[in-house]
Short mmCIF file of C-alpha atoms in Angstrom, two decimals:
data_model
loop_
_atom_site.label_atom_id
_atom_site.label_comp_id
_atom_site.label_asym_id
_atom_site.label_seq_id
_atom_site.Cartn_x
_atom_site.Cartn_y
_atom_site.Cartn_z
CA UNK A 1 0.00 0.00 0.00
CA UNK A 2 2.82 2.41 0.89
CA UNK A 3 4.49 1.60 -2.46
CA UNK A 4 1.30 2.38 -4.29
CA UNK A 5 0.97 5.70 -2.51
CA UNK A 6 4.60 6.54 -3.29
CA UNK A 7 4.16 5.72 -6.96
CA UNK A 8 1.05 7.86 -7.17
CA UNK A 9 2.83 10.74 -5.44
CA UNK A 10 5.78 10.62 -7.86
CA UNK A 11 3.47 10.45 -10.83
CA UNK A 12 1.58 13.51 -9.63
CA UNK A 13 4.82 15.44 -9.19
CA UNK A 14 5.95 14.52 -12.70
CA UNK A 15 2.66 15.66 -14.20
CA UNK A 16 2.89 18.96 -12.34
CA UNK A 17 6.42 19.52 -13.59
CA UNK A 18 5.39 18.74 -17.18
CA UNK A 19 2.46 21.13 -16.93
CA UNK A 20 4.78 23.82 -15.59
CA UNK A 21 7.24 23.33 -18.42
CA UNK A 22 4.47 23.53 -21.00
CA UNK A 23 3.15 26.80 -19.58
CA UNK A 24 6.63 28.38 -19.57
CA UNK A 25 7.32 27.40 -23.20
CA UNK A 26 4.05 28.88 -24.40
CA UNK A 27 4.67 32.17 -22.64
CA UNK A 28 8.15 32.46 -24.03
CA UNK A 29 6.95 31.77 -27.57
CA UNK A 30 4.21 34.39 -27.33
CA UNK A 31 6.63 36.98 -25.99
CA UNK A 32 9.18 36.25 -28.73
CA UNK A 33 6.50 36.53 -31.45
CA UNK A 34 5.21 39.84 -30.08
CA UNK A 35 8.75 41.29 -30.02
CA UNK A 36 9.36 40.22 -33.61
CA UNK A 37 6.10 41.82 -34.77
CA UNK A 38 6.97 45.08 -32.99
CA UNK A 39 10.45 45.14 -34.57
CA UNK A 40 8.99 44.50 -38.02
CA UNK A 41 6.45 47.29 -37.57
CA UNK A 42 9.19 49.68 -36.42
CA UNK A 43 11.31 48.75 -39.45
CA UNK A 44 8.38 49.29 -41.85
CA UNK A 45 7.58 52.67 -40.27
CA UNK A 46 11.20 53.74 -40.56
CA UNK A 47 11.24 52.67 -44.21
CA UNK A 48 8.05 54.63 -44.89
CA UNK A 49 9.50 57.72 -43.18
CA UNK A 50 12.71 57.40 -45.19
CA UNK A 51 10.74 57.02 -48.42
CA UNK A 52 8.63 60.07 -47.56
CA UNK A 53 11.75 62.10 -46.80
CA UNK A 54 13.37 60.98 -50.06
CA UNK A 55 10.21 61.85 -52.01
CA UNK A 56 10.04 65.30 -50.40
CA UNK A 57 13.73 65.92 -51.10
CA UNK A 58 13.28 64.82 -54.72
CA UNK A 59 10.27 67.13 -55.17
CA UNK A 60 12.23 70.03 -53.69
CA UNK A 61 15.17 69.28 -55.98
CA UNK A 62 12.85 69.11 -59.00
CA UNK A 63 11.24 72.41 -58.06
CA UNK A 64 14.66 73.98 -57.64
CA UNK A 65 15.79 72.63 -61.01
CA UNK A 66 12.63 73.95 -62.69
CA UNK A 67 12.97 77.43 -61.19
CA UNK A 68 14.25 80.05 -63.64
CA UNK A 69 17.12 82.19 -62.41
CA UNK A 70 16.33 85.89 -62.48
CA UNK A 71 19.66 86.70 -64.14
CA UNK A 72 20.27 89.66 -61.83
CA UNK A 73 21.77 87.68 -58.97
CA UNK A 74 25.07 89.41 -59.82
CA UNK A 75 23.47 92.84 -59.52
CA UNK A 76 23.62 93.46 -63.28
CA UNK A 77 20.65 93.66 -65.66
CA UNK A 78 21.88 92.54 -69.08
CA UNK A 79 19.58 93.62 -71.90
CA UNK A 80 19.64 93.35 -75.69
CA UNK A 81 18.57 95.74 -78.43
CA UNK A 82 19.50 96.56 -82.02
CA UNK A 83 21.01 99.95 -81.19
CA UNK A 84 19.71 100.95 -84.65
CA UNK A 85 16.02 101.60 -84.12
CA UNK A 86 15.53 105.26 -83.29
CA UNK A 87 13.90 106.62 -81.26
CA UNK A 88 13.72 103.40 -79.25
CA UNK A 89 17.46 102.79 -79.42
CA UNK A 90 20.48 103.83 -81.42
CA UNK A 91 24.30 103.86 -81.47
CA UNK A 92 26.32 106.99 -80.79
CA UNK A 93 30.02 107.63 -80.28
CA UNK A 94 30.10 109.43 -76.94
CA UNK A 95 28.27 109.20 -73.65
CA UNK A 96 26.29 112.42 -74.08
CA UNK A 97 22.66 112.61 -72.95
CA UNK A 98 23.06 109.66 -70.63
CA UNK A 99 24.22 107.09 -73.19
CA UNK A 100 25.70 103.84 -71.86
CA UNK A 101 28.57 101.75 -73.29
CA UNK A 102 27.66 98.92 -75.65
CA UNK A 103 29.18 95.71 -74.29
CA UNK A 104 32.08 94.33 -76.30
CA UNK A 105 32.75 97.56 -78.20
CA UNK A 106 35.21 100.40 -77.87
CA UNK A 107 33.89 103.94 -78.00
CA UNK A 108 30.31 102.99 -78.93
CA UNK A 109 27.32 103.86 -76.76
CA UNK A 110 23.62 103.05 -76.72
CA UNK A 111 20.89 105.59 -76.12
CA UNK A 112 17.22 106.12 -76.79
CA UNK A 113 13.86 105.48 -75.17
CA UNK A 114 14.71 101.84 -74.39
CA UNK A 115 17.92 102.86 -72.65
CA UNK A 116 16.06 105.52 -70.64
CA UNK A 117 13.49 102.95 -69.49
CA UNK A 118 16.22 100.41 -68.67
CA UNK A 119 18.11 102.95 -66.56
CA UNK A 120 14.95 103.75 -64.58
CA UNK A 121 14.36 100.04 -63.92
CA UNK A 122 17.97 99.54 -62.79
CA UNK A 123 17.98 102.59 -60.57
CA UNK A 124 14.80 101.48 -58.81
CA UNK A 125 16.16 97.99 -58.18
CA UNK A 126 19.78 98.88 -57.40
CA UNK A 127 21.22 97.13 -60.47
CA UNK A 128 23.94 98.05 -62.91
CA UNK A 129 23.04 98.07 -66.61
CA UNK A 130 24.74 96.18 -69.44
CA UNK A 131 23.63 96.65 -73.06
CA UNK A 132 24.30 94.04 -75.73
CA UNK A 133 23.84 94.92 -79.39
CA UNK A 134 22.31 92.27 -81.65
CA UNK A 135 20.12 92.02 -84.74
CA UNK A 136 16.33 91.94 -84.54
CA UNK A 137 15.93 88.24 -85.36
CA UNK A 138 18.32 87.26 -82.55
CA UNK A 139 16.45 89.07 -79.77
CA UNK A 140 13.94 86.37 -78.82
CA UNK A 141 16.31 83.38 -79.21
CA UNK A 142 18.89 85.16 -77.08
CA UNK A 143 16.56 85.75 -74.15
CA UNK A 144 15.18 82.20 -74.45
CA UNK A 145 18.67 80.74 -74.04
CA UNK A 146 19.78 83.15 -71.32
CA UNK A 147 22.41 85.04 -73.32
CA UNK A 148 20.86 88.16 -71.81
CA UNK A 149 18.29 88.71 -69.07
CA UNK A 150 15.77 90.78 -71.02
CA UNK A 151 15.04 92.45 -74.32
CA UNK A 152 14.09 96.12 -74.23
CA UNK A 153 13.91 96.92 -77.93
CA UNK A 154 10.50 98.21 -78.95
CA UNK A 155 8.93 94.75 -79.25
CA UNK A 156 5.17 94.42 -79.63
CA UNK A 157 3.50 92.10 -77.11
CA UNK A 158 1.92 89.84 -79.73
CA UNK A 159 0.27 86.49 -79.00
CA UNK A 160 2.89 84.77 -81.14
CA UNK A 161 5.77 86.23 -79.11
CA UNK A 162 3.98 85.46 -75.85
CA UNK A 163 4.13 81.79 -76.76
CA UNK A 164 7.93 82.07 -76.83
CA UNK A 165 8.71 84.53 -74.02
CA UNK A 166 7.08 86.28 -71.08
CA UNK A 167 6.53 90.03 -71.11
CA UNK A 168 6.75 92.73 -68.47
CA UNK A 169 4.98 95.98 -69.18
CA UNK A 170 3.82 97.48 -71.44
CA UNK A 171 6.21 100.41 -71.38
CA UNK A 172 4.72 102.21 -74.38
CA UNK A 173 1.54 102.23 -76.49
CA UNK A 174 2.43 102.59 -80.16
CA UNK A 175 -0.26 103.17 -82.79
CA UNK A 176 0.39 101.99 -86.38
CA UNK A 177 0.97 104.64 -89.06
CA UNK A 178 2.59 105.14 -92.46
CA UNK A 179 5.22 107.54 -93.76
CA UNK A 180 5.56 108.87 -97.31
CA UNK A 181 7.39 111.72 -99.04
CA UNK A 182 6.17 115.24 -99.60
CA UNK A 183 4.68 115.64 -103.05
CA UNK A 184 4.01 111.93 -103.54
CA UNK A 185 0.67 110.63 -104.80
CA UNK A 186 -0.03 109.43 -101.28
CA UNK A 187 0.89 112.51 -99.23
CA UNK A 188 -2.77 113.49 -98.75
CA UNK A 189 -4.07 110.00 -97.96
CA UNK A 190 -6.92 109.96 -95.44
CA UNK A 191 -7.20 106.19 -95.05
CA UNK A 192 -5.91 102.82 -96.19
CA UNK A 193 -8.03 102.89 -99.34
CA UNK A 194 -6.11 105.98 -100.47
CA UNK A 195 -2.91 103.92 -100.36
CA UNK A 196 -4.33 101.24 -102.68
CA UNK A 197 -1.89 99.92 -105.26
CA UNK A 198 1.12 101.61 -103.70
CA UNK A 199 4.58 100.10 -103.43
CA UNK A 200 5.54 99.62 -99.80
CA UNK A 201 7.69 97.87 -97.23
CA UNK A 202 8.38 97.68 -93.49
CA UNK A 203 11.00 96.21 -91.17
CA UNK A 204 11.44 92.45 -91.19
CA UNK A 205 9.75 90.29 -88.52
CA UNK A 206 7.49 93.10 -87.32
CA UNK A 207 3.71 93.36 -87.17
CA UNK A 208 4.02 96.23 -89.65
CA UNK A 209 5.31 93.87 -92.31
CA UNK A 210 3.60 90.65 -91.24
CA UNK A 211 0.13 91.95 -90.35
CA UNK A 212 -0.43 95.52 -91.48
CA UNK A 213 0.77 95.96 -95.08
CA UNK A 214 -1.56 93.20 -96.24
CA UNK A 215 -4.54 95.28 -95.07
CA UNK A 216 -3.84 97.90 -97.75
CA UNK A 217 -5.87 97.13 -100.91
CA UNK A 218 -3.73 95.84 -103.79
CA UNK A 219 -0.52 96.87 -102.03
CA UNK A 220 2.67 96.01 -103.88
CA UNK A 221 4.63 94.70 -100.90
CA UNK A 222 8.39 94.65 -101.41
CA UNK A 223 11.06 92.66 -99.58
CA UNK A 224 11.20 93.51 -95.89
CA UNK A 225 13.93 95.88 -94.73
CA UNK A 226 16.50 94.42 -92.34
CA UNK A 227 16.43 97.46 -90.05
CA UNK A 228 14.37 100.59 -89.45
CA UNK A 229 17.07 102.82 -91.03
CA UNK A 230 17.09 100.56 -94.11
CA UNK A 231 13.30 100.87 -94.30
CA UNK A 232 13.50 104.66 -94.20
CA UNK A 233 16.27 104.68 -96.78
CA UNK A 234 14.04 102.67 -99.15
CA UNK A 235 11.48 105.45 -98.86
CA UNK A 236 13.99 108.28 -99.12
CA UNK A 237 15.54 106.85 -102.30
CA UNK A 238 12.18 106.24 -103.98
CA UNK A 239 12.35 102.44 -103.88
CA UNK A 240 8.88 102.45 -102.29
CA UNK A 241 5.97 104.89 -102.13
CA UNK A 242 5.43 104.58 -98.39
CA UNK A 243 6.43 102.52 -95.36
CA UNK A 244 4.44 101.19 -92.42
CA UNK A 245 5.76 101.61 -88.90
CA UNK A 246 4.68 102.75 -85.44
CA UNK A 247 4.12 106.30 -84.27
CA UNK A 248 7.45 106.83 -82.43
CA UNK A 249 9.49 105.56 -85.37
CA UNK A 250 7.47 107.74 -87.76
CA UNK A 251 7.87 110.84 -85.60
CA UNK A 252 11.61 110.21 -85.36
CA UNK A 253 11.79 109.76 -89.14
CA UNK A 254 9.98 113.01 -89.80
CA UNK A 255 12.32 114.76 -87.37
CA UNK A 256 15.34 113.35 -89.15
CA UNK A 257 14.13 113.81 -92.75
CA UNK A 258 12.33 117.05 -93.50
CA UNK A 259 10.79 115.65 -96.69
CA UNK A 260 8.92 112.84 -94.93
CA UNK A 261 5.20 113.05 -94.13
CA UNK A 262 3.33 111.20 -91.38
CA UNK A 263 0.10 109.43 -92.37
CA UNK A 264 -1.99 108.80 -89.26
CA UNK A 265 -5.45 107.35 -89.77
CA UNK A 266 -6.35 107.16 -86.08
CA UNK A 267 -10.06 107.77 -85.55
CA UNK A 268 -10.90 106.78 -89.10
CA UNK A 269 -12.97 103.74 -90.06
CA UNK A 270 -10.38 103.23 -92.81
CA UNK A 271 -7.49 102.47 -90.47
CA UNK A 272 -5.30 99.47 -89.67
CA UNK A 273 -6.95 96.73 -87.66
CA UNK A 274 -4.56 96.06 -84.76
CA UNK A 275 -5.27 94.36 -81.45
CA UNK A 276 -4.00 95.54 -78.10
CA UNK A 277 -1.00 93.23 -78.10
CA UNK A 278 0.16 94.65 -81.42
CA UNK A 279 0.31 98.21 -80.13
CA UNK A 280 1.57 97.45 -76.62
CA UNK A 281 5.37 97.53 -76.36
CA UNK A 282 6.88 95.30 -73.68
CA UNK A 283 10.04 93.89 -72.11
CA UNK A 284 10.56 90.25 -73.09
CA UNK A 285 11.97 87.71 -70.62
CA UNK A 286 12.68 84.00 -70.44
CA UNK A 287 9.53 81.96 -69.81
CA UNK A 288 8.97 81.52 -66.08
CA UNK A 289 11.27 84.34 -64.95
CA UNK A 290 8.71 85.71 -62.53
CA UNK A 291 11.26 87.32 -60.20
CA UNK A 292 12.61 89.61 -62.91
CA UNK A 293 9.16 90.22 -64.40
CA UNK A 294 7.77 91.33 -61.04
CA UNK A 295 10.77 93.59 -60.39
CA UNK A 296 10.38 95.31 -63.78
CA UNK A 297 6.60 95.59 -63.51
CA UNK A 298 6.96 97.18 -60.08
CA UNK A 299 8.61 100.13 -61.87
CA UNK A 300 6.56 100.29 -65.08
CA UNK A 301 3.24 100.00 -63.25
CA UNK A 302 3.87 103.35 -61.57
CA UNK A 303 4.07 105.13 -64.94
CA UNK A 304 1.18 106.46 -67.04
CA UNK A 305 0.76 106.78 -70.81
CA UNK A 306 1.57 110.48 -70.43
CA UNK A 307 4.82 109.57 -68.64
CA UNK A 308 5.74 107.26 -71.51
CA UNK A 309 4.91 109.87 -74.15
CA UNK A 310 6.93 112.56 -72.35
CA UNK A 311 9.96 110.29 -72.17
CA UNK A 312 9.56 109.35 -75.84
CA UNK A 313 9.48 113.02 -76.80
CA UNK A 314 12.81 113.44 -74.99
CA UNK A 315 14.28 110.52 -76.92
CA UNK A 316 13.12 111.95 -80.25
CA UNK A 317 14.60 115.33 -79.37
CA UNK A 318 18.09 113.93 -78.69
CA UNK A 319 18.34 111.26 -81.40
CA UNK A 320 21.46 111.91 -83.49
CA UNK A 321 19.64 112.15 -86.83
CA UNK A 322 17.37 114.93 -85.60
CA UNK A 323 20.27 117.29 -84.89
#
């Protein structure tokens, strides 16, 4: 009997020990699994945070890469013009009347309405001014590629140009007119119909040549002139009967040549059909250069049409050909 009781007692102890071991193993396994899950979650969260940071950094880098430099970070506004388009701009051989040196030349200076406007913009913003001389057809490509910061050269703010560049301004409002010679068959013209059948030209790549001459009935349109002076010379030498241009250029021509006559059909139903963009003169800039555009507009927006006209009158009065 005692043996039986002893055997039963031992068996009970063994069972208790086995039960205890089983409970401990289960607890340990659960704890280990929970720790692994927590570590995995922490790793995933860290990966997500790193990915988010990388994405944000990439977006910032992309935005920085897409941003257009103003061009005036060095404190210099570099502009382009023909320096052969009076009264907007011209070349002279001294610094009289506020003329500024033409970059890359010796003893040549730029002056005119465009230079006057550029100097006002620079003074207001604390910049120095650099003027680059180039031909008309190179103006837009040069500002698109960053050769210069802006073009201030009597450019009309046409829809076509606005697809290629941005514009600040306008900085002048220029109506479209014609110029002929005293005593010509067209000197008393009162409208476009009176110019019918005439031989004419205008400067290349301008609205005058591309859009206006074709509005004259039966006009005999000749090859476009490379520059405004070449256009006026074609008229002066009798190669054409009249030329089409804007009011400032016509006024300057009449001041320079006493045999030239201005034909202004403003107020007539028989006038050129021009939209606002074709008569507004603006400063062209690289697409997206909002910093420079805003800085220039902050100056031009304070000026009125009368201010522009007064400054243009000053330019006409001092242009070399009018002396």
